[in-house]
mmCIF file of C-alpha atoms and ligand atoms in Angstrom:
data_model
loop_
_atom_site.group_PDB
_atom_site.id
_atom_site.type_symbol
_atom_site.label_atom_id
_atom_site.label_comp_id
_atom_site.label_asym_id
_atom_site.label_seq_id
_atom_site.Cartn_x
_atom_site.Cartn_y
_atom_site.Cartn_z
ATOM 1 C CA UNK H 3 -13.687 8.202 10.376
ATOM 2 C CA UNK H 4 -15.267 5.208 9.955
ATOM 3 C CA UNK H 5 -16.156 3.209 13.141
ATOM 4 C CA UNK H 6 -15.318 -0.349 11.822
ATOM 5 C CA UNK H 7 -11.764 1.460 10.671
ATOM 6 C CA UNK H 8 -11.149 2.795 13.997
ATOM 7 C CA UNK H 9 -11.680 -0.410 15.856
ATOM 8 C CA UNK H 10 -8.996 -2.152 13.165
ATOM 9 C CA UNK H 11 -6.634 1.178 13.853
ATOM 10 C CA UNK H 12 -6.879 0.519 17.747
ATOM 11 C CA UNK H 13 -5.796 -2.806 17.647
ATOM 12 C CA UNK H 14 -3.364 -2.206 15.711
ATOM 13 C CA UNK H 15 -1.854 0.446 18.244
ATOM 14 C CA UNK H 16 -2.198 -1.846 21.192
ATOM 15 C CA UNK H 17 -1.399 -5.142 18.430
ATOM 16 C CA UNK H 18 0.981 -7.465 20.363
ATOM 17 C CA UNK H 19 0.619 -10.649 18.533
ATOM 18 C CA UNK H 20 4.070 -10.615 16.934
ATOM 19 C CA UNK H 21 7.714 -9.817 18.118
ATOM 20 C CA UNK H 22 8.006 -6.684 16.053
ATOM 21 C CA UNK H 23 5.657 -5.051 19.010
ATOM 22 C CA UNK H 24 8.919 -5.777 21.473
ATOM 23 C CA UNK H 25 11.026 -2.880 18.882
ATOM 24 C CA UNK H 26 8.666 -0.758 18.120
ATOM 25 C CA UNK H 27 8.011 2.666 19.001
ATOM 26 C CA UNK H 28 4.859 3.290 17.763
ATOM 27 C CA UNK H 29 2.479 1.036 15.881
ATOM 28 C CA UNK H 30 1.702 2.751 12.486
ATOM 29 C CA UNK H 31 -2.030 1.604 11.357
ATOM 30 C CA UNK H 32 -3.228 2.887 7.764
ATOM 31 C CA UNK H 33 -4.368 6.363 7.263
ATOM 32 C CA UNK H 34 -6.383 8.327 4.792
ATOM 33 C CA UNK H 35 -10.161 8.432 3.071
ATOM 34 C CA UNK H 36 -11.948 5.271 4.291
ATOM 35 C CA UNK H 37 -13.990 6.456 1.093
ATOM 36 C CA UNK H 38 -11.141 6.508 -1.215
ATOM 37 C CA UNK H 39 -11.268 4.653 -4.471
ATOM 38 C CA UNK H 40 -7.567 3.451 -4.004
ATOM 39 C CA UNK H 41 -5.499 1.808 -1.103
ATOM 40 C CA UNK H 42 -1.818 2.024 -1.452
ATOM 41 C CA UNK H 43 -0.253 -0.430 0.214
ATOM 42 C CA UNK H 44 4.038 -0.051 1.208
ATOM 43 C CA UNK H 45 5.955 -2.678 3.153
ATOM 44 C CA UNK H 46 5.959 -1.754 6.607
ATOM 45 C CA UNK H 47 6.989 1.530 8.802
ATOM 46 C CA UNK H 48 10.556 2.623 8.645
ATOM 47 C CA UNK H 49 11.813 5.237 11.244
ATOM 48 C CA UNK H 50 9.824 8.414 10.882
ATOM 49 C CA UNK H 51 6.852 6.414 11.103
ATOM 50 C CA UNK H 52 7.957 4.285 13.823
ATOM 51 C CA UNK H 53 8.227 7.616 15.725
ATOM 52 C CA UNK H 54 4.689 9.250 14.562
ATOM 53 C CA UNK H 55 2.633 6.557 14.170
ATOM 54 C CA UNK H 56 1.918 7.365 10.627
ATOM 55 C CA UNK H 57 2.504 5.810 7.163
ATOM 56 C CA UNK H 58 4.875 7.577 4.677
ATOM 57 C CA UNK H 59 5.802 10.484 6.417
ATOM 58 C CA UNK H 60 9.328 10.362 5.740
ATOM 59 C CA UNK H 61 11.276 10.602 2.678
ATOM 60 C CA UNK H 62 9.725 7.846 0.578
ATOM 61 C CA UNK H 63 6.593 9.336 1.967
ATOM 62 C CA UNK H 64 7.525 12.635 -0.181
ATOM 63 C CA UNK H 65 8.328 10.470 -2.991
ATOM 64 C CA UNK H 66 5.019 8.973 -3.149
ATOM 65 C CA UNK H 67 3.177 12.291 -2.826
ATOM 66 C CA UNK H 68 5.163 13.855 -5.485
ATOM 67 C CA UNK H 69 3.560 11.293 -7.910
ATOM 68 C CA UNK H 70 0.828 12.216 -7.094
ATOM 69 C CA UNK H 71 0.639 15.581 -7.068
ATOM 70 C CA UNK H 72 1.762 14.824 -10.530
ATOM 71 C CA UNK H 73 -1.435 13.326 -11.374
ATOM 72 C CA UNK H 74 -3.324 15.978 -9.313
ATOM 73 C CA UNK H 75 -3.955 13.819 -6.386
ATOM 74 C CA UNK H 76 -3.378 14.948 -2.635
ATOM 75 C CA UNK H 77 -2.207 12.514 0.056
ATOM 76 C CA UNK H 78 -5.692 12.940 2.147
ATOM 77 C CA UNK H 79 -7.981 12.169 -0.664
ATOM 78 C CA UNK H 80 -6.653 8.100 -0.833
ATOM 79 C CA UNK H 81 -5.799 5.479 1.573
ATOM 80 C CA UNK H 82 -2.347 4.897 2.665
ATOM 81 C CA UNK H 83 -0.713 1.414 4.811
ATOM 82 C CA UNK H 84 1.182 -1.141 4.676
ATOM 83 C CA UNK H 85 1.476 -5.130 4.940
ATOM 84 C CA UNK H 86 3.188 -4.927 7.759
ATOM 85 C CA UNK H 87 2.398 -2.473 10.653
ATOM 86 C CA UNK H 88 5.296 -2.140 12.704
ATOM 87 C CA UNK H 89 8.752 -1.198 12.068
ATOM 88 C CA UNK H 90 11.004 -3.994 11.642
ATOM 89 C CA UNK H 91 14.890 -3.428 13.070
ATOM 90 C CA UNK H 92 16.695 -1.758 10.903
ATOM 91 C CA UNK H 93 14.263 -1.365 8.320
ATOM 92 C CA UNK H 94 14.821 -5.466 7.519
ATOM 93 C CA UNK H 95 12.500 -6.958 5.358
ATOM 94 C CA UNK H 96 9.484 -8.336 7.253
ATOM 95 C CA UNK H 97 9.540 -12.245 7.753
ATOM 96 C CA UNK H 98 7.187 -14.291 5.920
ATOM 97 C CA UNK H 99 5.638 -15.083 9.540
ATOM 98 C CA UNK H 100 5.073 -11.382 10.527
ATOM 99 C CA UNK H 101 3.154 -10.854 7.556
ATOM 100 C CA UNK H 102 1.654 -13.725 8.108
ATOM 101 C CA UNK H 103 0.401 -12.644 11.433
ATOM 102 C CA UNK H 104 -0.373 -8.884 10.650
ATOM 103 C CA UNK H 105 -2.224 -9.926 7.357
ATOM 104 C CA UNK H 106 -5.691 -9.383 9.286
ATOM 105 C CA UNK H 107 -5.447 -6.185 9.315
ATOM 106 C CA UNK H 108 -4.543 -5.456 5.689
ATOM 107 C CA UNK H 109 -7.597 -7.791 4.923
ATOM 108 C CA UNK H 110 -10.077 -5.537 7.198
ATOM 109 C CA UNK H 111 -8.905 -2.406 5.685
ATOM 110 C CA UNK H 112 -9.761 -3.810 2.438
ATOM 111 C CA UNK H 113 -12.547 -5.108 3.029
ATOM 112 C CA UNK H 114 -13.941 -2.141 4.596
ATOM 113 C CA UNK H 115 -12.808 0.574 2.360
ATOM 114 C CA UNK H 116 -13.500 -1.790 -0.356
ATOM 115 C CA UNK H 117 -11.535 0.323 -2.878
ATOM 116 C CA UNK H 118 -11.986 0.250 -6.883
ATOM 117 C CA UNK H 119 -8.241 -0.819 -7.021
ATOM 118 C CA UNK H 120 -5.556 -1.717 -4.719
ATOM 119 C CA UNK H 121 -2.266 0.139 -5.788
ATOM 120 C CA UNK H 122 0.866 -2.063 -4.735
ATOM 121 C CA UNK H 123 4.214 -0.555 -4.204
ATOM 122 C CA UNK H 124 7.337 -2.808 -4.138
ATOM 123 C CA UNK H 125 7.830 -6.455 -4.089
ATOM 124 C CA UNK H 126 7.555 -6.679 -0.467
ATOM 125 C CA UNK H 127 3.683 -6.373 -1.102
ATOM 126 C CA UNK H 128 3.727 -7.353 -4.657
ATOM 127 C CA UNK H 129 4.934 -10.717 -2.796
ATOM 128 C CA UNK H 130 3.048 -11.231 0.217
ATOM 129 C CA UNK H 131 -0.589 -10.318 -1.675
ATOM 130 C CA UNK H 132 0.023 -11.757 -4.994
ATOM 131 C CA UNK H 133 2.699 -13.526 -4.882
ATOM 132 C CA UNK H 134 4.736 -12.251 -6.851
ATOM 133 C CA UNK H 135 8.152 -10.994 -7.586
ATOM 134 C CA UNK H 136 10.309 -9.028 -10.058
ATOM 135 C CA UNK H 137 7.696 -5.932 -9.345
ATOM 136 C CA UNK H 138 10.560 -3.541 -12.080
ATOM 137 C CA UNK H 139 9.381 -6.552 -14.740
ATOM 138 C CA UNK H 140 5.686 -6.024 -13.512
ATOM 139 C CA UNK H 141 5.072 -2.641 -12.917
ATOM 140 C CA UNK H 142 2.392 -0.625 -14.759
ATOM 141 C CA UNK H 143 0.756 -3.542 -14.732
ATOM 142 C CA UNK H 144 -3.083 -4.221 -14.046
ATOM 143 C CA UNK H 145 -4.292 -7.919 -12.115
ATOM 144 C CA UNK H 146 -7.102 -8.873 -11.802
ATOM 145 C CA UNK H 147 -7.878 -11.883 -8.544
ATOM 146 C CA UNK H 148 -10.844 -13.070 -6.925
ATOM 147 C CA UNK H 149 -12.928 -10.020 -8.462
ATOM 148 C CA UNK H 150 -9.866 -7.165 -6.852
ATOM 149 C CA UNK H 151 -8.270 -5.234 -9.541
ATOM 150 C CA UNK H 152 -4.503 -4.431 -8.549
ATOM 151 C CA UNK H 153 -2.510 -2.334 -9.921
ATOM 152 C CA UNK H 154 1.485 -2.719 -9.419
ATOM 153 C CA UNK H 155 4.707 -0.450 -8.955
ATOM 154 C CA UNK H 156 7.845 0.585 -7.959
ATOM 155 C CA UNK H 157 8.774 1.364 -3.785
ATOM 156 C CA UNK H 158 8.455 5.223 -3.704
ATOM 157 C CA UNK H 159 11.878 4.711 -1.163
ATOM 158 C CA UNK H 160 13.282 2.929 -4.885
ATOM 159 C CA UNK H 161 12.818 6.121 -6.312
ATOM 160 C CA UNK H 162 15.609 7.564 -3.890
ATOM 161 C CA UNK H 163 18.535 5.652 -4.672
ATOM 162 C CA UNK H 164 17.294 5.460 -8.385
ATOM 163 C CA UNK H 165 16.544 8.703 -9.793
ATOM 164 C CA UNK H 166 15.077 7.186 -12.985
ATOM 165 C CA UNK H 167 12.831 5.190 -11.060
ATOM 166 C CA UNK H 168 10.848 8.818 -9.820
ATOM 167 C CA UNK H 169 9.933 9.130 -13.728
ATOM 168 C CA UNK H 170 8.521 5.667 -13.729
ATOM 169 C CA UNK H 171 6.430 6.216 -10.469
ATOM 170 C CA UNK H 172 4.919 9.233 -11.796
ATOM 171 C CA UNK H 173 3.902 7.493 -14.903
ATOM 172 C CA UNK H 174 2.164 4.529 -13.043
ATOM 173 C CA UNK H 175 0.434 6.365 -10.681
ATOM 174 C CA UNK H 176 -0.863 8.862 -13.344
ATOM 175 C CA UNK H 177 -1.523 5.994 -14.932
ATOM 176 C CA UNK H 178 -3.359 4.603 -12.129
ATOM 177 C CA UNK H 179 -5.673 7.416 -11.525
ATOM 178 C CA UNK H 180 -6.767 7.071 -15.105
ATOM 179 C CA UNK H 181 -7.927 3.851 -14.723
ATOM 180 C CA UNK H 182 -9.587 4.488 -11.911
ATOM 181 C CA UNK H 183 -12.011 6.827 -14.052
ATOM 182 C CA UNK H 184 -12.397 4.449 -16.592
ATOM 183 C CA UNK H 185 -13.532 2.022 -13.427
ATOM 184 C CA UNK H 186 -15.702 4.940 -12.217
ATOM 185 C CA UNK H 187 -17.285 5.470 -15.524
ATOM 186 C CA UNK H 188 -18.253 1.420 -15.828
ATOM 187 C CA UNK H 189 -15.347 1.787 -18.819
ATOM 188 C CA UNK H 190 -14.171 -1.873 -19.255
ATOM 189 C CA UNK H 191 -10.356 -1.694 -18.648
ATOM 190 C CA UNK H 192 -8.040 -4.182 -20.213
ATOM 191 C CA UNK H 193 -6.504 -6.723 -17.615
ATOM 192 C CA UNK H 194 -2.867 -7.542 -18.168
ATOM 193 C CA UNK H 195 -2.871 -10.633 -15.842
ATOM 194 C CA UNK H 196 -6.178 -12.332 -14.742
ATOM 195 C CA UNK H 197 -5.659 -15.221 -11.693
ATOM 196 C CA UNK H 198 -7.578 -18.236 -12.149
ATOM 197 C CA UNK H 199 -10.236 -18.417 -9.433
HETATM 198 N N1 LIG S 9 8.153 2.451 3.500
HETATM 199 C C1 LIG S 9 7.046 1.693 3.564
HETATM 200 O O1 LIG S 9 6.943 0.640 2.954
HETATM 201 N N2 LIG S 9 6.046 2.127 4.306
HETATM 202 C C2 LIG S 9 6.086 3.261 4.978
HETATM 203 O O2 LIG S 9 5.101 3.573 5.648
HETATM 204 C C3 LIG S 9 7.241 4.043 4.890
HETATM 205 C C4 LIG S 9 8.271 3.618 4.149
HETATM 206 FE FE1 LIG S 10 0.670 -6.759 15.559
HETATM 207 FE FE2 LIG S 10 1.273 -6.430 12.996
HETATM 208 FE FE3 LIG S 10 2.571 -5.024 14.851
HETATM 209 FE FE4 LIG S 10 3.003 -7.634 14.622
HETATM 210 S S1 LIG S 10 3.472 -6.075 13.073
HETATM 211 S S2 LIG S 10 2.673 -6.525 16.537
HETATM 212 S S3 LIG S 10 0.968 -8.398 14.051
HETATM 213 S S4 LIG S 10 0.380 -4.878 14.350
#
Protein backbone atom coordinates (compact mmCIF):
# COMPACT_ATOMS: atom_id res chain seq x y z
CA UNK A 1 0.00 0.00 0.00
CA UNK A 2 0.90 3.27 -0.35
CA UNK A 3 2.72 4.94 2.63
CA UNK A 4 0.99 8.41 2.47
CA UNK A 5 -2.47 6.13 2.36
CA UNK A 6 -1.55 4.24 5.33
CA UNK A 7 -0.73 7.20 7.48
CA UNK A 8 -4.45 8.75 6.38
CA UNK A 9 -5.91 4.96 7.18
CA UNK A 10 -4.23 5.09 10.76
CA UNK A 11 -5.67 8.13 11.75
CA UNK A 12 -8.57 7.35 10.77
CA UNK A 13 -8.61 4.12 13.07
CA UNK A 14 -7.42 6.00 16.09
CA UNK A 15 -9.65 9.43 14.56
CA UNK A 16 -11.34 10.95 17.66
CA UNK A 17 -12.13 14.37 16.52
CA UNK A 18 -15.90 13.89 16.33
CA UNK A 19 -18.64 12.24 18.58
CA UNK A 20 -19.34 9.44 16.17
CA UNK A 21 -15.83 7.89 17.65
CA UNK A 22 -17.91 7.61 21.23
CA UNK A 23 -20.49 4.76 19.06
CA UNK A 24 -18.38 3.26 17.07
CA UNK A 25 -17.01 -0.06 16.92
CA UNK A 26 -14.56 0.12 14.52
CA UNK A 27 -13.42 3.04 12.40
CA UNK A 28 -13.84 2.00 8.68
CA UNK A 29 -11.04 4.00 6.52
CA UNK A 30 -11.21 3.50 2.56
CA UNK A 31 -9.94 0.41 0.97
CA UNK A 32 -8.84 -0.75 -2.41
CA UNK A 33 -6.07 0.12 -5.38
CA UNK A 34 -4.36 3.37 -4.28
CA UNK A 35 -3.62 3.06 -8.18
CA UNK A 36 -7.12 2.79 -9.23
CA UNK A 37 -8.52 5.07 -11.85
CA UNK A 38 -11.85 5.45 -9.83
CA UNK A 39 -12.79 6.24 -6.10
CA UNK A 40 -16.25 5.36 -5.11
CA UNK A 41 -17.32 7.21 -2.52
CA UNK A 42 -20.78 5.86 -0.12
CA UNK A 43 -22.08 7.77 2.89
CA UNK A 44 -20.60 6.38 5.83
CA UNK A 45 -20.26 2.68 7.53
CA UNK A 46 -23.43 0.95 8.47
CA UNK A 47 -23.22 -2.20 10.75
CA UNK A 48 -21.16 -4.84 9.04
CA UNK A 49 -18.62 -2.36 8.56
CA UNK A 50 -18.81 -0.89 11.87
CA UNK A 51 -17.89 -4.44 13.01
CA UNK A 52 -14.93 -5.18 10.33
CA UNK A 53 -13.55 -2.11 9.77
CA UNK A 54 -14.20 -2.25 6.13
CA UNK A 55 -16.30 -0.37 3.52
CA UNK A 56 -19.22 -2.19 1.77
CA UNK A 57 -19.01 -5.44 3.09
CA UNK A 58 -22.51 -5.91 3.79
CA UNK A 59 -25.46 -6.09 1.68
CA UNK A 60 -25.22 -2.82 -0.23
CA UNK A 61 -21.64 -3.85 -0.42
CA UNK A 62 -22.93 -6.93 -2.71
CA UNK A 63 -25.04 -4.59 -4.52
CA UNK A 64 -22.28 -2.47 -5.57
CA UNK A 65 -20.06 -5.38 -6.63
CA UNK A 66 -22.73 -6.91 -8.64
CA UNK A 67 -22.55 -3.77 -10.90
CA UNK A 68 -19.62 -4.25 -11.35
CA UNK A 69 -19.02 -7.48 -12.09
CA UNK A 70 -21.51 -6.48 -14.66
CA UNK A 71 -19.12 -4.28 -16.29
CA UNK A 72 -16.26 -6.78 -15.66
CA UNK A 73 -14.79 -4.98 -12.79
CA UNK A 74 -13.69 -6.71 -9.41
CA UNK A 75 -13.99 -4.96 -6.04
CA UNK A 76 -9.94 -4.99 -5.51
CA UNK A 77 -9.07 -3.40 -8.74
CA UNK A 78 -10.85 0.32 -7.57
CA UNK A 79 -11.00 2.35 -4.53
CA UNK A 80 -13.78 2.09 -2.16
CA UNK A 81 -14.85 4.86 1.10
CA UNK A 82 -16.95 6.99 2.20
CA UNK A 83 -17.61 10.77 3.37
CA UNK A 84 -18.02 9.84 6.51
CA UNK A 85 -15.85 7.20 8.35
CA UNK A 86 -17.63 6.02 11.20
CA UNK A 87 -20.91 4.53 11.70
CA UNK A 88 -23.48 6.86 12.71
CA UNK A 89 -26.38 5.36 15.32
CA UNK A 90 -28.67 3.69 13.67
CA UNK A 91 -27.43 4.15 10.35
CA UNK A 92 -28.77 8.14 10.67
CA UNK A 93 -27.70 10.34 8.17
CA UNK A 94 -24.37 12.00 9.06
CA UNK A 95 -24.71 15.71 10.34
CA UNK A 96 -23.55 18.41 8.24
CA UNK A 97 -20.81 18.97 11.11
CA UNK A 98 -19.44 15.35 11.04
CA UNK A 99 -18.81 15.63 7.53
CA UNK A 100 -17.58 18.63 8.07
CA UNK A 101 -14.99 17.35 10.41
CA UNK A 102 -14.13 13.96 8.64
CA UNK A 103 -13.88 15.80 5.19
CA UNK A 104 -9.89 15.67 5.56
CA UNK A 105 -9.71 12.52 5.02
CA UNK A 106 -11.87 12.14 1.91
CA UNK A 107 -9.69 15.11 0.57
CA UNK A 108 -6.25 13.08 1.26
CA UNK A 109 -7.53 10.03 -0.32
CA UNK A 110 -8.21 12.02 -3.30
CA UNK A 111 -5.60 13.74 -3.51
CA UNK A 112 -3.34 10.91 -3.21
CA UNK A 113 -4.92 8.37 -5.38
CA UNK A 114 -5.66 11.18 -7.62
CA UNK A 115 -8.19 9.10 -9.62
CA UNK A 116 -9.37 9.83 -13.40
CA UNK A 117 -12.97 10.16 -11.93
CA UNK A 118 -14.61 10.18 -8.68
CA UNK A 119 -17.80 7.89 -8.82
CA UNK A 120 -20.50 9.27 -6.26
CA UNK A 121 -23.15 7.08 -4.86
CA UNK A 122 -26.24 8.65 -3.19
CA UNK A 123 -27.13 12.09 -2.22
CA UNK A 124 -25.47 11.85 1.01
CA UNK A 125 -22.16 12.40 -1.05
CA UNK A 126 -23.73 13.84 -4.06
CA UNK A 127 -24.51 16.61 -1.23
CA UNK A 128 -21.67 17.05 0.91
CA UNK A 129 -18.99 17.14 -2.33
CA UNK A 130 -21.04 18.88 -4.82
CA UNK A 131 -23.65 20.06 -3.37
CA UNK A 132 -26.13 18.71 -4.67
CA UNK A 133 -29.37 16.93 -4.34
CA UNK A 134 -32.07 14.95 -6.20
CA UNK A 135 -29.02 12.35 -7.15
CA UNK A 136 -32.41 9.86 -9.07
CA UNK A 137 -32.77 13.39 -11.29
CA UNK A 138 -28.86 13.42 -11.64
CA UNK A 139 -27.64 10.17 -12.02
CA UNK A 140 -25.68 9.00 -15.09
CA UNK A 141 -24.54 12.14 -15.07
CA UNK A 142 -20.86 13.45 -15.72
CA UNK A 143 -19.46 17.00 -13.65
CA UNK A 144 -16.90 18.43 -14.20
CA UNK A 145 -15.28 21.04 -10.91
CA UNK A 146 -12.08 22.54 -10.29
CA UNK A 147 -10.42 20.20 -13.07
CA UNK A 148 -12.21 16.61 -11.07
CA UNK A 149 -14.49 14.80 -13.32
CA UNK A 150 -17.42 13.15 -11.21
CA UNK A 151 -19.52 10.92 -12.15
CA UNK A 152 -23.00 10.45 -10.15
CA UNK A 153 -25.47 7.56 -9.01
CA UNK A 154 -27.80 5.80 -7.17
CA UNK A 155 -26.89 4.28 -3.20
CA UNK A 156 -26.09 0.58 -4.04
CA UNK A 157 -28.26 0.05 -0.37
CA UNK A 158 -31.24 2.04 -2.87
CA UNK A 159 -30.98 -0.77 -4.99
CA UNK A 160 -32.38 -3.06 -2.06
CA UNK A 161 -35.59 -1.66 -1.31
CA UNK A 162 -35.96 -0.71 -5.09
CA UNK A 163 -35.43 -3.51 -7.31
CA UNK A 164 -35.55 -1.30 -10.43
CA UNK A 165 -32.99 0.80 -9.10
CA UNK A 166 -30.24 -2.51 -9.45
CA UNK A 167 -30.92 -2.08 -13.39
CA UNK A 168 -30.07 1.55 -13.20
CA UNK A 169 -26.80 0.96 -11.12
CA UNK A 170 -25.58 -1.48 -13.50
CA UNK A 171 -26.10 0.84 -16.34
CA UNK A 172 -24.15 3.79 -14.68
CA UNK A 173 -21.42 2.01 -13.55
CA UNK A 174 -20.98 0.22 -16.95
CA UNK A 175 -21.36 3.35 -18.05
CA UNK A 176 -18.76 4.67 -15.89
CA UNK A 177 -16.06 2.30 -16.77
CA UNK A 178 -16.53 3.35 -20.35
CA UNK A 179 -15.72 6.65 -19.77
CA UNK A 180 -13.02 5.96 -17.95
CA UNK A 181 -11.37 4.46 -21.27
CA UNK A 182 -12.32 7.20 -23.22
CA UNK A 183 -10.34 9.33 -20.27
CA UNK A 184 -7.52 6.75 -20.57
CA UNK A 185 -7.32 7.01 -24.26
CA UNK A 186 -7.07 11.17 -24.06
CA UNK A 187 -10.85 10.67 -25.78
CA UNK A 188 -12.55 14.06 -24.99
CA UNK A 189 -15.76 13.06 -23.08
CA UNK A 190 -18.79 15.24 -23.14
CA UNK A 191 -19.48 17.05 -19.70
CA UNK A 192 -23.11 17.21 -18.69
CA UNK A 193 -22.57 19.89 -15.95
CA UNK A 194 -19.33 22.02 -15.82
CA UNK A 195 -18.96 24.30 -12.27
CA UNK A 196 -17.77 27.66 -12.77
CA UNK A 197 -14.30 27.97 -11.24
N1 LIG B 1 -23.31 2.31 2.96
C1 LIG B 1 -22.37 3.25 2.76
O1 LIG B 1 -22.65 4.38 2.39
N2 LIG B 1 -21.11 2.92 2.98
C2 LIG B 1 -20.74 1.72 3.37
O2 LIG B 1 -19.54 1.51 3.55
C3 LIG B 1 -21.73 0.75 3.55
C4 LIG B 1 -23.01 1.06 3.35
FE1 LIG C 1 -12.87 11.00 13.04
FE2 LIG C 1 -14.39 10.93 10.87
FE3 LIG C 1 -14.66 9.05 12.74
FE4 LIG C 1 -15.47 11.53 13.23
S1 LIG C 1 -16.32 10.15 11.67
S2 LIG C 1 -14.27 10.25 14.62
S3 LIG C 1 -13.94 12.75 12.12
S4 LIG C 1 -12.85 9.40 11.45
Amino acid sequence: MDSKLEIIRRSVIECTKCELCKTRTNSVPGKGNFQSDVIFVGEAPGRNEDQLGEPFVGIAGQRLVLALQDAGISRESVYITNVVKCRPPNNRVPTISERGTCRDYLEKEISIIKPKIICILGNTAFNSILGGSEITKYRGKIVKKNNQFYFLTVHPAATIYNQELISVLKEDINKLFGLIRELKNNKQISIDIDYPT
